[in-house]
Short mmCIF file of C-alpha atoms in Angstrom, two decimals:
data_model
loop_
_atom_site.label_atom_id
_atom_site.label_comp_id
_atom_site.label_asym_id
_atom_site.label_seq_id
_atom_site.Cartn_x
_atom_site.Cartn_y
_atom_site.Cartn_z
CA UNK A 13 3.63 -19.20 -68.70
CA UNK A 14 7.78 -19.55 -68.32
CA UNK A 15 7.70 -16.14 -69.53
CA UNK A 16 5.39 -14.56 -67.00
CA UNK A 17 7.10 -16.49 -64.30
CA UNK A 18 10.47 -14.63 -65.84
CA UNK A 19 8.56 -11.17 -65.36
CA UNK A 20 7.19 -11.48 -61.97
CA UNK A 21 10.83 -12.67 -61.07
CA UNK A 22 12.22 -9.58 -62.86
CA UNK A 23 9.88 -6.78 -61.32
CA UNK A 24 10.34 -8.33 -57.54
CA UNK A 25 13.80 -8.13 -58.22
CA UNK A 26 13.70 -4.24 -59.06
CA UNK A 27 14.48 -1.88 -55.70
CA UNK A 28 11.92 0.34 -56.35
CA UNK A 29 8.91 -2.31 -56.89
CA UNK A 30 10.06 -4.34 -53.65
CA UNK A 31 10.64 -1.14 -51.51
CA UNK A 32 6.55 -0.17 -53.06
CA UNK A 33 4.94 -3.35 -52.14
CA UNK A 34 6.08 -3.10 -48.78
CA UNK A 35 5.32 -0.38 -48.29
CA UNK A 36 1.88 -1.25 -49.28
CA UNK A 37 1.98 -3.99 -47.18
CA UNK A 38 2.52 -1.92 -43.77
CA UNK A 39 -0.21 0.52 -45.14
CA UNK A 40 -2.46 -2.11 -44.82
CA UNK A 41 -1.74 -2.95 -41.13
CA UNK A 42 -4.08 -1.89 -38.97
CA UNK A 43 -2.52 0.77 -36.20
CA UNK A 44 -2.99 0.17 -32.97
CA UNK A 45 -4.00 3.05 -30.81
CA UNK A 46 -3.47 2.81 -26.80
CA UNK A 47 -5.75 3.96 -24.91
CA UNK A 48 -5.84 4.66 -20.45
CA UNK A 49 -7.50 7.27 -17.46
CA UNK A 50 -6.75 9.69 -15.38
CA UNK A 51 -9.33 9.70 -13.42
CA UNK A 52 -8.65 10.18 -9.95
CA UNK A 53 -6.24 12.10 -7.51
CA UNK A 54 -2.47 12.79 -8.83
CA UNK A 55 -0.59 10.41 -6.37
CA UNK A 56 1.44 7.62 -5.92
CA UNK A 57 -1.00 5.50 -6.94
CA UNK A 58 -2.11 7.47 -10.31
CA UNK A 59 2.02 8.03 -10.83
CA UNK A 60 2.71 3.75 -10.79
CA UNK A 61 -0.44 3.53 -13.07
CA UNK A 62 0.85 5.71 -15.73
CA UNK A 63 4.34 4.30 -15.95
CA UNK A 64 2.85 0.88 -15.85
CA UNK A 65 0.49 2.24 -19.16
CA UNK A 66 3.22 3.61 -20.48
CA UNK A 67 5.65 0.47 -20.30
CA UNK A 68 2.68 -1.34 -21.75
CA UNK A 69 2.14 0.84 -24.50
CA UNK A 70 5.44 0.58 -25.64
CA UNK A 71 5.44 -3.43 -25.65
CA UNK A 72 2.31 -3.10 -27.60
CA UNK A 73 3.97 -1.35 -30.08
CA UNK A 74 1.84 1.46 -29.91
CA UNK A 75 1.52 4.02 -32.82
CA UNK A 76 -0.79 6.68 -30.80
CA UNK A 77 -1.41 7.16 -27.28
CA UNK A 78 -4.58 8.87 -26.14
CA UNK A 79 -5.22 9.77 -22.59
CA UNK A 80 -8.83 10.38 -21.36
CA UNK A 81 -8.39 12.74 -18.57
CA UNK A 82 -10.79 13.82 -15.65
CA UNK A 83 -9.06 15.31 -12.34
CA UNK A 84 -8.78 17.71 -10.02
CA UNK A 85 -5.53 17.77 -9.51
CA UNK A 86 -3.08 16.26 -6.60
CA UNK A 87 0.75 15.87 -5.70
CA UNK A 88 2.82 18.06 -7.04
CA UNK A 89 6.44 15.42 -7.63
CA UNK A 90 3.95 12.88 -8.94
CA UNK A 91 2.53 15.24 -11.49
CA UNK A 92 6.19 16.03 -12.12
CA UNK A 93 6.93 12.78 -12.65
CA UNK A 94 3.72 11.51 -14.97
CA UNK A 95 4.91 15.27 -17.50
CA UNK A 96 8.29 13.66 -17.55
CA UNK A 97 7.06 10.25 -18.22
CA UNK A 98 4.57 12.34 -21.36
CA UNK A 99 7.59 14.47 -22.20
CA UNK A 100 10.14 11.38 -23.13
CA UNK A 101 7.72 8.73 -24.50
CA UNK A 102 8.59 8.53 -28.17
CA UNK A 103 5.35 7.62 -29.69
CA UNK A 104 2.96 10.71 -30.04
CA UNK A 105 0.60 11.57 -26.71
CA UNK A 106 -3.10 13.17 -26.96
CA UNK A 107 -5.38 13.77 -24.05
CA UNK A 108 -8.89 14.26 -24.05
CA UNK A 109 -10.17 16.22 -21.45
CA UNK A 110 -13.70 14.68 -20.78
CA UNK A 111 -14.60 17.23 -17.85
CA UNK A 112 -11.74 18.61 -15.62
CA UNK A 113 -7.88 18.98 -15.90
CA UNK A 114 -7.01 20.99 -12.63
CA UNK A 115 -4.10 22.08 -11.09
CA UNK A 116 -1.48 18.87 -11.61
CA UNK A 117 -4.01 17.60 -14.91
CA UNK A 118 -3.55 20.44 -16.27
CA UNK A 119 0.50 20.32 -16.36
CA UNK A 120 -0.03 16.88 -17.57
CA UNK A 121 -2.11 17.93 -20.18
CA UNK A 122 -0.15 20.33 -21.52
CA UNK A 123 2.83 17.96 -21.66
CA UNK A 124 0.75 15.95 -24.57
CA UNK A 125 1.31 16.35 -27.82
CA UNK A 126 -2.35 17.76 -28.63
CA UNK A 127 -5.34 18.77 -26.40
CA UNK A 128 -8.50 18.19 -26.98
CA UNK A 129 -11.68 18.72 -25.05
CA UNK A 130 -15.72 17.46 -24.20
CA UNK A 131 -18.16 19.98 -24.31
CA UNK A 132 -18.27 21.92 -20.69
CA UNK A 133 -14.75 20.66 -19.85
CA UNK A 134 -12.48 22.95 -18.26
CA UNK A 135 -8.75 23.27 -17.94
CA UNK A 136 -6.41 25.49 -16.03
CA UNK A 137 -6.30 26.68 -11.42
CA UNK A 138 -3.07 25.64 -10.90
CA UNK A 139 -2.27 26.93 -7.76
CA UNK A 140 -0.50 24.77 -5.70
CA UNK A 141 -2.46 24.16 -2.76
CA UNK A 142 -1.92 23.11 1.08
CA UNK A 143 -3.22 19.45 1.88
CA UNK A 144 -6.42 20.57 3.14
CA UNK A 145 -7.40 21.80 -0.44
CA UNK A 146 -8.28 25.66 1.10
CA UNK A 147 -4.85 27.91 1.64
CA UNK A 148 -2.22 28.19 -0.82
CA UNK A 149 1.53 26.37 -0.33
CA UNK A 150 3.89 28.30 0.14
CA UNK A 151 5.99 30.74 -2.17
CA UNK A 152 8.56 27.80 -3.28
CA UNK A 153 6.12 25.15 -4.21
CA UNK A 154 4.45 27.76 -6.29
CA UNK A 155 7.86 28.88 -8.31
CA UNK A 156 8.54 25.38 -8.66
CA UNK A 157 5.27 24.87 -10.44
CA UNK A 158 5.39 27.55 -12.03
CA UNK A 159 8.35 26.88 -13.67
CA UNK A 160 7.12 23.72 -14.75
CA UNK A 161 4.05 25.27 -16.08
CA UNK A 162 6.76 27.68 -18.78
CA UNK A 163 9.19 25.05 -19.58
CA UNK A 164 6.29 22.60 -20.51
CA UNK A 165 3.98 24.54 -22.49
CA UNK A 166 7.01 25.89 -24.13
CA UNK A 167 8.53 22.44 -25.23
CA UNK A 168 4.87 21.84 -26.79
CA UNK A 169 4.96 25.38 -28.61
CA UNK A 170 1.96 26.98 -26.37
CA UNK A 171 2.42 30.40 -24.87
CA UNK A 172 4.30 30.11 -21.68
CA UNK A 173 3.27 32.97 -20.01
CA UNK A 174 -0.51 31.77 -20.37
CA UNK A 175 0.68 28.80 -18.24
CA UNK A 176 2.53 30.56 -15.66
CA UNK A 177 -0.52 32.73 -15.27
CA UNK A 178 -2.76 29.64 -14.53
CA UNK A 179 -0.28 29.20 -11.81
CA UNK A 180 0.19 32.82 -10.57
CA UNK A 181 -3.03 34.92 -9.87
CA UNK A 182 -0.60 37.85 -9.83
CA UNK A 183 0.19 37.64 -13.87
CA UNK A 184 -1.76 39.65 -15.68
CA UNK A 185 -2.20 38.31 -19.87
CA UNK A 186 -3.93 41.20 -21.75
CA UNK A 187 -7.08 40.24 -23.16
CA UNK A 188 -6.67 36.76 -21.79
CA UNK A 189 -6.53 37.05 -17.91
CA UNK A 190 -7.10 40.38 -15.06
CA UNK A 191 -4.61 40.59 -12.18
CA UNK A 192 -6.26 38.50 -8.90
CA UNK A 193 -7.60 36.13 -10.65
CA UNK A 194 -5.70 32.64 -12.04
CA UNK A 195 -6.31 31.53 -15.81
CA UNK A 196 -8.88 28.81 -16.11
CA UNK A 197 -10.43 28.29 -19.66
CA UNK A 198 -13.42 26.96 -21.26
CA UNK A 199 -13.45 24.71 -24.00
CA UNK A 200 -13.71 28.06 -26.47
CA UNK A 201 -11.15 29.90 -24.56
CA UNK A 202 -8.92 26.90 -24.57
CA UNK A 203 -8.74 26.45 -28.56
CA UNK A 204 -8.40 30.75 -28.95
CA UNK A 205 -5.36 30.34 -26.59
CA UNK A 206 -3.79 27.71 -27.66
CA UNK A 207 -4.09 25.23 -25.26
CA UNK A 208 -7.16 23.11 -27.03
CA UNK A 209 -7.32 21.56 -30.60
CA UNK A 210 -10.67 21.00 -30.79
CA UNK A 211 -13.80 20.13 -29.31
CA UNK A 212 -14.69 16.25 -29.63
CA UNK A 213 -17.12 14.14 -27.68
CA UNK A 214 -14.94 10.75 -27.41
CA UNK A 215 -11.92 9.05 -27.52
CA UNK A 216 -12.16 7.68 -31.01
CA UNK A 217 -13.04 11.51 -32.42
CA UNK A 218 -9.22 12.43 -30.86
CA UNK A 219 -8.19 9.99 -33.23
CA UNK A 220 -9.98 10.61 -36.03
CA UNK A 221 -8.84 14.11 -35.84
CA UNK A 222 -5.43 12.05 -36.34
CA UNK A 223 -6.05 11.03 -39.75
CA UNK A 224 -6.22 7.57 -38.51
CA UNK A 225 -9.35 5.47 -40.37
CA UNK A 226 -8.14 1.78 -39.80
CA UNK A 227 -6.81 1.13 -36.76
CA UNK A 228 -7.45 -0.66 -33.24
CA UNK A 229 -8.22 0.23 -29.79
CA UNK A 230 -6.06 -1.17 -27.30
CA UNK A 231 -7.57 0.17 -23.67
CA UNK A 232 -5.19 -0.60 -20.67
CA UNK A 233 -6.66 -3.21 -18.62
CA UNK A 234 -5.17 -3.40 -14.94
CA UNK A 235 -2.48 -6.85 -14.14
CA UNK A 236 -4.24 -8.66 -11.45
CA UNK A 237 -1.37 -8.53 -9.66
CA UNK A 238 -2.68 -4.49 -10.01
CA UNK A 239 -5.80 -5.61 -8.33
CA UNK A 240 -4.26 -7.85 -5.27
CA UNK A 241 -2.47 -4.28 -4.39
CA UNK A 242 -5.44 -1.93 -4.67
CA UNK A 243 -7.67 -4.27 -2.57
CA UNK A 244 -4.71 -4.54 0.07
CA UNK A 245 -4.73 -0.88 -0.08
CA UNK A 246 -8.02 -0.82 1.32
CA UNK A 247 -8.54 1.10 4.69
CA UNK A 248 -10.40 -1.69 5.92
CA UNK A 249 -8.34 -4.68 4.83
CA UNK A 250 -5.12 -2.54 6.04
CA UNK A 251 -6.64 -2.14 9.25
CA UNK A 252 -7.42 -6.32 9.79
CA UNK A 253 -3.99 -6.65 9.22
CA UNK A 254 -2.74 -4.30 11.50
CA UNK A 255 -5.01 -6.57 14.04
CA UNK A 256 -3.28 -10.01 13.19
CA UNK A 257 0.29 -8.16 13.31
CA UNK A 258 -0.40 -6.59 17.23
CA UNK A 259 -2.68 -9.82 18.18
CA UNK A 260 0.50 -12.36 16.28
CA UNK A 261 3.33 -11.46 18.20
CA UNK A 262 1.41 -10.53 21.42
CA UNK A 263 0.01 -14.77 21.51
CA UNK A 264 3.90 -15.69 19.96
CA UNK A 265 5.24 -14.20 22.99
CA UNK A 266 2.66 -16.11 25.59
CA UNK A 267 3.27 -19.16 24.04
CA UNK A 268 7.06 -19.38 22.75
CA UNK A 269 7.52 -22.26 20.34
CA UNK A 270 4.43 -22.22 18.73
CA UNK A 271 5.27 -20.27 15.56
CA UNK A 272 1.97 -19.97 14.04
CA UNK A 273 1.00 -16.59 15.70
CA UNK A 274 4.51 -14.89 14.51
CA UNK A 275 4.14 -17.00 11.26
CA UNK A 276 0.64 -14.64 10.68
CA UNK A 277 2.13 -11.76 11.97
CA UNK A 278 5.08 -11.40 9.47
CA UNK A 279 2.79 -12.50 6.74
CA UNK A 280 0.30 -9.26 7.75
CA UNK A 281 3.07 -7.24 7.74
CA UNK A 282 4.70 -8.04 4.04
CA UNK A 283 0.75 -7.96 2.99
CA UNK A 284 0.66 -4.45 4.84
CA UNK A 285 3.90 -2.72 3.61
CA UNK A 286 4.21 -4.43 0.00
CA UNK A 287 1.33 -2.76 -1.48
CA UNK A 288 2.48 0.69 -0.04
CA UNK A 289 6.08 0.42 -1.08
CA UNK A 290 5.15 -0.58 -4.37
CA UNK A 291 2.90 2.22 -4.84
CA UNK A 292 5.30 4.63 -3.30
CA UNK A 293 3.79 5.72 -0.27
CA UNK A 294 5.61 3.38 2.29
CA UNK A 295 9.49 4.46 2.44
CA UNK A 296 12.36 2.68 4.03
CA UNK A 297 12.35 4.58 6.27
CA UNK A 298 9.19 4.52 7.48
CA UNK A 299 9.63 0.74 7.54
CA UNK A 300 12.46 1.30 9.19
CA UNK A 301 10.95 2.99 12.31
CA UNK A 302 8.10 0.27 12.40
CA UNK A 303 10.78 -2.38 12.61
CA UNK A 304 13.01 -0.24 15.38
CA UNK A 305 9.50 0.39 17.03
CA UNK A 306 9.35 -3.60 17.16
CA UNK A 307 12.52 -4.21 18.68
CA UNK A 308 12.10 -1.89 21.35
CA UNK A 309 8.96 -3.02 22.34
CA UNK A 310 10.64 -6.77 22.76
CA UNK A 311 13.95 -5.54 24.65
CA UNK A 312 11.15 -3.94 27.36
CA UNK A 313 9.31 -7.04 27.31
CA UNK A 314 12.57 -9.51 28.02
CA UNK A 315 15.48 -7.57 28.51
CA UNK A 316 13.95 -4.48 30.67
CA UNK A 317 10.66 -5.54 32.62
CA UNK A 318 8.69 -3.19 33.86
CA UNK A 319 7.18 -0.31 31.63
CA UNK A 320 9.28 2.69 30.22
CA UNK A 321 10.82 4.66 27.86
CA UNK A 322 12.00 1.47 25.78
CA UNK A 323 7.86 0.60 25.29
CA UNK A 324 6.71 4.00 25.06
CA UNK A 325 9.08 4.21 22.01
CA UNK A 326 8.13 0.70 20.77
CA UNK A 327 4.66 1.39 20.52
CA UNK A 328 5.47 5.01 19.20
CA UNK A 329 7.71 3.65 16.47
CA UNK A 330 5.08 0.80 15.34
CA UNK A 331 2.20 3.18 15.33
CA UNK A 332 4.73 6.21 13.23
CA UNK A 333 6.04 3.27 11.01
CA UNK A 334 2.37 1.86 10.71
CA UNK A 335 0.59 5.57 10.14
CA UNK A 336 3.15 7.16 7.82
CA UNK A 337 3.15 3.95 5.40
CA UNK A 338 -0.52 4.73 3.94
CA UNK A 339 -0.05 8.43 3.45
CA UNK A 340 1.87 10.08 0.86
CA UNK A 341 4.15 12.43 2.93
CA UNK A 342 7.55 13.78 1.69
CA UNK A 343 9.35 12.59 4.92
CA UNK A 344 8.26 15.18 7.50
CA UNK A 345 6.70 17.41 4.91
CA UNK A 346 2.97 17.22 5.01
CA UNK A 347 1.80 19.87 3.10
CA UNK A 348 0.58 18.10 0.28
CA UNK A 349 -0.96 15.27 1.81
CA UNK A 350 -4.75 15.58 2.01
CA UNK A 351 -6.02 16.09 5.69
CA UNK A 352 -8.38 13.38 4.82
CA UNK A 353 -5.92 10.98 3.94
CA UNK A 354 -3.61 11.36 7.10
CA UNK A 355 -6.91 11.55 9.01
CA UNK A 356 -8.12 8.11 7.72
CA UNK A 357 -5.09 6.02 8.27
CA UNK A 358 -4.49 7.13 12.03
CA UNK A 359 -8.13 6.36 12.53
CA UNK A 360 -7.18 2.97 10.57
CA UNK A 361 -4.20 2.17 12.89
CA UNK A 362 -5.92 3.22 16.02
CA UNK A 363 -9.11 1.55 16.00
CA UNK A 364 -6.97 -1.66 14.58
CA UNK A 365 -4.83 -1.65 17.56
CA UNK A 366 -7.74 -0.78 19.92
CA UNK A 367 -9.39 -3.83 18.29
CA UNK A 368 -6.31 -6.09 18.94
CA UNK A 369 -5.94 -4.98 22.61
CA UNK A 370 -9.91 -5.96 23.22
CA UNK A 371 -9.02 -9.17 21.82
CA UNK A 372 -6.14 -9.69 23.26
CA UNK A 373 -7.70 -9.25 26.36
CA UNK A 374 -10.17 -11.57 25.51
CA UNK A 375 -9.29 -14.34 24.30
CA UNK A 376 -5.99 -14.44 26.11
CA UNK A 377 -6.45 -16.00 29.26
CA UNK A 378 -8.43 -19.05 27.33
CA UNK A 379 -5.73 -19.74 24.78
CA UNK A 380 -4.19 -22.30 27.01
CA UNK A 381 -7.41 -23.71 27.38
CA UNK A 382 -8.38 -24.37 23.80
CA UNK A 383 -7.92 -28.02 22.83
CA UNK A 384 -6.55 -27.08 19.55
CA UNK A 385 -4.51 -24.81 20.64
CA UNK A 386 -2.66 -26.76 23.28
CA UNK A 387 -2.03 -30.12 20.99
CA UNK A 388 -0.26 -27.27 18.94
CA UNK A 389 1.78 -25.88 21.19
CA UNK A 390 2.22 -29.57 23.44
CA UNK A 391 1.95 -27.80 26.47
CA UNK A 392 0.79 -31.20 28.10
CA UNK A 393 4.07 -32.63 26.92
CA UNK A 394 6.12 -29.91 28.61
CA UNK A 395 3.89 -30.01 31.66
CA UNK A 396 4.18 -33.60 32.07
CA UNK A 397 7.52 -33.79 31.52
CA UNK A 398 9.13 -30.57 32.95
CA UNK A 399 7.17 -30.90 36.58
CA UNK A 400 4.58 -29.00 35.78
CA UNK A 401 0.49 -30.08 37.34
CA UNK A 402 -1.97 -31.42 35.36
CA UNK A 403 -4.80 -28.85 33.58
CA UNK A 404 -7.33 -29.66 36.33
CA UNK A 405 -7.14 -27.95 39.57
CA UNK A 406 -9.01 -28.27 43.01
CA UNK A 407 -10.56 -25.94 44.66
CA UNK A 408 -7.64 -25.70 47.72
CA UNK A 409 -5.79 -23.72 45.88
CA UNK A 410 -8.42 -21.05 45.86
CA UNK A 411 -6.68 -17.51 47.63
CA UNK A 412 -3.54 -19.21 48.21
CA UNK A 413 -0.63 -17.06 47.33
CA UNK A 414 3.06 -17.61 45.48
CA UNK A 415 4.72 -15.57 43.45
CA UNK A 416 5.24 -15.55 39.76
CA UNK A 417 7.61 -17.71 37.93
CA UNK A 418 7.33 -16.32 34.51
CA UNK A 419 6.10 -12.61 33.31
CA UNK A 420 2.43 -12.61 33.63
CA UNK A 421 1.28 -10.38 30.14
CA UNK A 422 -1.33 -10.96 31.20
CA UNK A 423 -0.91 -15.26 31.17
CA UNK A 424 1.99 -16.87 31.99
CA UNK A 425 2.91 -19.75 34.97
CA UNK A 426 3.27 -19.31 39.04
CA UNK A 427 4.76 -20.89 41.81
CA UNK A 428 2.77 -22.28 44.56
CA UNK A 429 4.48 -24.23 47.38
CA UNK A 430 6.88 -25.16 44.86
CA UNK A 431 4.57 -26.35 42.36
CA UNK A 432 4.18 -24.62 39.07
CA UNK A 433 0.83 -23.65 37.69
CA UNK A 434 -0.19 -21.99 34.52
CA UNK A 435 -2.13 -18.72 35.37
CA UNK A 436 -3.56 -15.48 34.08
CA UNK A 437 -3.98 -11.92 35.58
CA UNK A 438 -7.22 -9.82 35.68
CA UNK A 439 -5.51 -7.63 32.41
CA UNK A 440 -2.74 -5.95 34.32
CA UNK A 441 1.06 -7.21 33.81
CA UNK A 442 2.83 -8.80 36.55
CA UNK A 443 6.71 -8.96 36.74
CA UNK A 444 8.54 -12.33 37.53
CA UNK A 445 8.79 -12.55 40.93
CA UNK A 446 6.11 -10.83 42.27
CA UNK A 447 3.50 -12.47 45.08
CA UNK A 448 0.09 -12.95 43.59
CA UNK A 449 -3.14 -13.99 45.11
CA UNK A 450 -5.57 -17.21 43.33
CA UNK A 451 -8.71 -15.69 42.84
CA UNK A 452 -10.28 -18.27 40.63
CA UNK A 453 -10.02 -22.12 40.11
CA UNK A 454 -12.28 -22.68 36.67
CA UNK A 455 -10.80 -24.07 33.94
CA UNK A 456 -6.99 -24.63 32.88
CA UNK A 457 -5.80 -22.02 34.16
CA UNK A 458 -5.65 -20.10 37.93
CA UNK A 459 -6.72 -16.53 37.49
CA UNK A 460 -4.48 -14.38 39.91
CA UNK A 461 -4.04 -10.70 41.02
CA UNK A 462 -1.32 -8.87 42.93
CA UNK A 463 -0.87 -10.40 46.43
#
């Protein structure tokens, strides 16, 4: 037994028996093999999802990386960035095209180590087109791609000039392509080009064609913090929002002091940019304007009264700020932003700030009058205290006249023989100082109009 124990000690201590039985030891590891989609527009959505795969991949420890692709195509400086991100990840890249890889999929594609394909699948059209998905862009966007197109398929060893021609309908590839016409290929013509390795029907066919036979599947699986942003992204949700910001500072500015409407105004507006910037759409600047549009609006509210160029610009710079922030424009550049897109979130921003002015018209001329409401913003206390009447008010002063103590927008307080009263106008703004007419008694508040 001694002597056994000697032996084992011996052979463990040998270089070449330690260095085998590790090395048996990692063979028996299971690999892991990362798995995520492409599977919508190329944008700056798709572009944060792939880096975020891509960072998780590598703190999985990844051996393989297989992307299941299916898309028409979309942005061409997010495309650029998802081949760079392919391009410089370490650990080896395969896509499987289940059914399309157009246009910006298919420089992606190509940027992966091997390509494989689903029966019927397609790959190739890479014209850069104009937002509207119909006209071509212009010459430069189409040198730039295809440029991208050579370099790409030529650091992956696939015939360059077969890429640029799936760019350039101008290129003719004997045998392969006619002049007029751009390359795309079939699954058949892909793998006698080049550009496919084989036909496969799944993901884990891709990685049997690896050699792999014990290994895991790790699929990406959104953060929920992921989640929060997508369902603030919604057109719907972004549009509510835009109603509490408008509605927020418009009640913060009838009743100073409060804080709660500003409180839910800044808070819509960090839910409605956050998700944007994060996701690349929002820029600074564009945040930038929407916060300038802000200001302006307030200096012709208290510094300038009256209505000009200050709050034309105001409520041009919050609507710019607001509209450009959910569309995925290259500063002034629209050409690759999808007519739908830009068409959406100006109808978003519109109908949200048509919806706020309703409401604001509404409900303002009864804010004073809600219990609730009052006890929050003690105006009791300050009418008691600074002179002010009591909420309840007679019938005498029904079409008497005074003039206007504070800015009526449209509610605000008026003077009446000296007395001060809270009132509201029929919608219209009145400047302080201005004679105005009672018109109605009921409730907490007089309702006036221009004397």
């Amino acid at each position: 037994m001694k002597q056994l124990l000697i032996l084992s000690i011996f052979l463990f201590a040998l270089p070449g028996f330690s260095y085998s039985f590790q090395q048996d030891s990692l063979s028996s590891a299971k690999q892991k093999v990362f798995t995520f989609k492409i599977d919508d527009n190329i944008d700056p959505r798709m572009n944060r999802k792939v880096r975020l795969a891509l960072e998780d991949a590598q703190k999985q420890n990844a051996d393989l990386i297989v992307i299941e692709m299916d898309t028409y195509g979309g942005a061409v400086n997010d495309a650029d960035d998802i081949r760079t991100m392919i391009l410089e990840t370490k650990v080896p890249i395969h896509v499987w095209i289940n059914k399309d890889a157009a246009s910006a999929g298919a420089l992606i594609s190509i940027a992966c180590d091997s390509i494989y394909m689903a029966p019927g699948a397609s790959i190739g059209a890479a014209t850069v087109v104009m937002g509207g998905g119909g006209d071509a862009a212009p010459d430069k966007y189409q040198s730039y791609m295809r440029s991208m197109m050579r370099s790409t398929a030529e650091a992956k060893g696939r015939d360059p000039k077969i890429a640029e021609a799936m760019v350039d309908q101008n290129l003719e590839i004997e045998g392969v392509s006619e002049k007029g016409t751009v390359i795309t290929f079939s699954v058949s013509e892909a793998i006698a080009n080049g550009f496919c390795e084989g036909q496969v029907n799944s993901v884990t066919e891709v990685i049997n064609k690896q050699g792999l036979e014990d290994f895991e599947i790790i699929e990406y699986e959104t953060a929920g913090v992921e989640k929060v942003i997508a369902f603030f992204l919604n057109p719907a949700v972004s549009g509510f929002l835009i109603l509490i910001i408008f509605a927020g500072i418009y009640f913060e500015i009838q009743t100073p002091g409060v804080g709660f409407p500003l409180a839910a105004s800044v808070t819509a507006m960090i839910l409605y940019f956050i998700p944007y910037y994060l996701t690349g759409l929002a820029q600074n600047w564009e945040i930038a304007v929407f916060v300038v549009g802000c200001i302006l609006l307030l200096i012709e509210l208290f510094v300038i009264p009256g209505f000009g160029i200050f709050g034309i610009l105001g409520i041009l710079g919050i609507l710019t700020g607001l509209t450009l922030g959910m569309v995925p424009n290259d500063a002034f550049d629209f050409t690759f932003v999808p007519s739908g897109d830009l068409f959406v979130a100006l109808l978003t921003v519109i109908l949200a700030a048509i919806a706020a002015i309703s409401l604001i018209f509404i409900f303002a001329p009864k804010v004073n009058q809600w219990k609730a409401f009052s006890s929050i913003s003690l105006s009791n206390t300050q009418q008691s205290t600074e002179g002010y009447t009591s909420t309840s008010y007679a019938d005498s002063l029904l079409n008497k006249e005074g003039i206007t103590h504070t800015r009526l927008m449209p509610s605000g307080k008026i003077i009446i023989e000296d007395e001060v009263y809270d009132a509201y106008s029929r919608g219209e703004f009145i400047d302080k100082g201005e004679k105005i007419k009672v018109i109605s008694t009921e409730g907490t508040s007089l309702k006036v109009k221009r004397a």
